[in-house]
GROMACS .gro file of C-alpha atoms in nm:
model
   80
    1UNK     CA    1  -1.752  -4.174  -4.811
    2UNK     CA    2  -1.911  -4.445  -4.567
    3UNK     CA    3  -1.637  -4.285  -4.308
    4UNK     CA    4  -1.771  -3.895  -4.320
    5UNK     CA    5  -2.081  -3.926  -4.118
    6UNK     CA    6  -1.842  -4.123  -3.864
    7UNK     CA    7  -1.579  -3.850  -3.848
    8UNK     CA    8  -1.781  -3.575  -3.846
    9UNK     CA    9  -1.993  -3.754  -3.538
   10UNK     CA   10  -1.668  -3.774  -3.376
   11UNK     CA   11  -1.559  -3.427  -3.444
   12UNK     CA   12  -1.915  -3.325  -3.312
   13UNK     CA   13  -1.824  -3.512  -3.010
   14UNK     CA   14  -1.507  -3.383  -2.985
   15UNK     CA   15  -1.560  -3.007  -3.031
   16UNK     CA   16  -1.881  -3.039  -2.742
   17UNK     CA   17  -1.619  -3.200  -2.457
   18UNK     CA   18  -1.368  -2.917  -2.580
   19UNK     CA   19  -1.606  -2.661  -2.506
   20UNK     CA   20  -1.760  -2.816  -2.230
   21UNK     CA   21  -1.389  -2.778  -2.072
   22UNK     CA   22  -1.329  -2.412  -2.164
   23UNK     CA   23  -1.641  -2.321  -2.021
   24UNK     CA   24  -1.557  -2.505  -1.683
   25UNK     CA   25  -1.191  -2.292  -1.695
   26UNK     CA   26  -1.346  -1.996  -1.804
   27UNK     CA   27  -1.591  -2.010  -1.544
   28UNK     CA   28  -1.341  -2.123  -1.286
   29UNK     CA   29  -1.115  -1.837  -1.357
   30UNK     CA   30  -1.451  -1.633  -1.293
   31UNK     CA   31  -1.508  -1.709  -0.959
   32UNK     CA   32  -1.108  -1.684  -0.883
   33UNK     CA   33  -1.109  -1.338  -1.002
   34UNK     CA   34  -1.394  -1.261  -0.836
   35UNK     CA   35  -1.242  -1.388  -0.480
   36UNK     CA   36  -0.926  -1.216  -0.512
   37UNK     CA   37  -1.162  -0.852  -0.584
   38UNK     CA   38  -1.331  -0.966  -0.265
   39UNK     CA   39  -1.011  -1.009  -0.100
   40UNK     CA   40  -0.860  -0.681  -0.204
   41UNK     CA   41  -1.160  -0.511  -0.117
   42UNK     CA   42  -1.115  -0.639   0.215
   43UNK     CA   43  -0.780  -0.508   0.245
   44UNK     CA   44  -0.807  -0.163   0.134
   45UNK     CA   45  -1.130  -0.144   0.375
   46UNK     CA   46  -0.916  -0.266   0.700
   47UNK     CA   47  -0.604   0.004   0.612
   48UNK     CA   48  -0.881   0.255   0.566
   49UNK     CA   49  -1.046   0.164   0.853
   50UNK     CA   50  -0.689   0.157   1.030
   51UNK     CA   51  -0.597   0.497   0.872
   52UNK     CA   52  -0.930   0.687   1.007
   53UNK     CA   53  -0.947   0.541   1.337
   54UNK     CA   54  -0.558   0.716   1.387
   55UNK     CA   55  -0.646   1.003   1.233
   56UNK     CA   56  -0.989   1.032   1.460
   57UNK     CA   57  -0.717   0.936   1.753
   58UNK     CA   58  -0.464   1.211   1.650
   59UNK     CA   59  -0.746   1.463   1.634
   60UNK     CA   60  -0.876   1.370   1.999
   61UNK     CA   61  -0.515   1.406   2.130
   62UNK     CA   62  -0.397   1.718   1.993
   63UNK     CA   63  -0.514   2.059   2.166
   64UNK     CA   64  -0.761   2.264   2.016
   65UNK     CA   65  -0.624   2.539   1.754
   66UNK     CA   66  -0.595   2.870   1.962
   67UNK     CA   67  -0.803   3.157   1.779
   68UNK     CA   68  -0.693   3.450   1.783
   69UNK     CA   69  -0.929   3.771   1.871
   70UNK     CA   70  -0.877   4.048   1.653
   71UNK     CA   71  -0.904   4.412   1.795
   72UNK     CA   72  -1.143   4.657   1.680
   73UNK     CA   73  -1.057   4.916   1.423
   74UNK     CA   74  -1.008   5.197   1.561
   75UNK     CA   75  -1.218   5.477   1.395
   76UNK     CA   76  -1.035   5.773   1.235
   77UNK     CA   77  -1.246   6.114   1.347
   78UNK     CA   78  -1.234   6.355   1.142
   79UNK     CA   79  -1.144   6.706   1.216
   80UNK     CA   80  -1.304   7.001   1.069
   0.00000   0.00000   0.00000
């Protein structure tokens, strides 16, 4: 019995450093996730960017649609 107070001291101990470490790899994997979203975002924001700027480009070079004029109805007389 003299040993309990030891061993659970220990385990005390023991279980604090154990989550002292999870919290350090939870909290890195945090901050990795969090970089790679940045990095992503980053991406996608450049081919977007990239995308626009040849679409903007494509609509400067291309002639302007031709409209067409329509004719006037011609107006049926009616004969009486």
């Amino acid at each position: 019995m003299a040993d309990d107070p030891k061993k659970n001291a220990a385990n005390k101990e023991f279980k604090k450093a154990r989550q002292a470490e999870d919290g350090k790899r939870a909290m890195t994997e945090y901050e990795n996730s969090a970089i790679a979203s940045r990095a992503k975002t980053a991406r996608l924001k450049a081919l977007r960017l990239a995308r626009d700027a040849e679409l903007a480009a494509a609509a400067a070079a291309a002639p302007p649609p031709v409209v067409k004029k329509k004719k006037a109805a011609k107006k049926k007389e009616e004969a009486e």
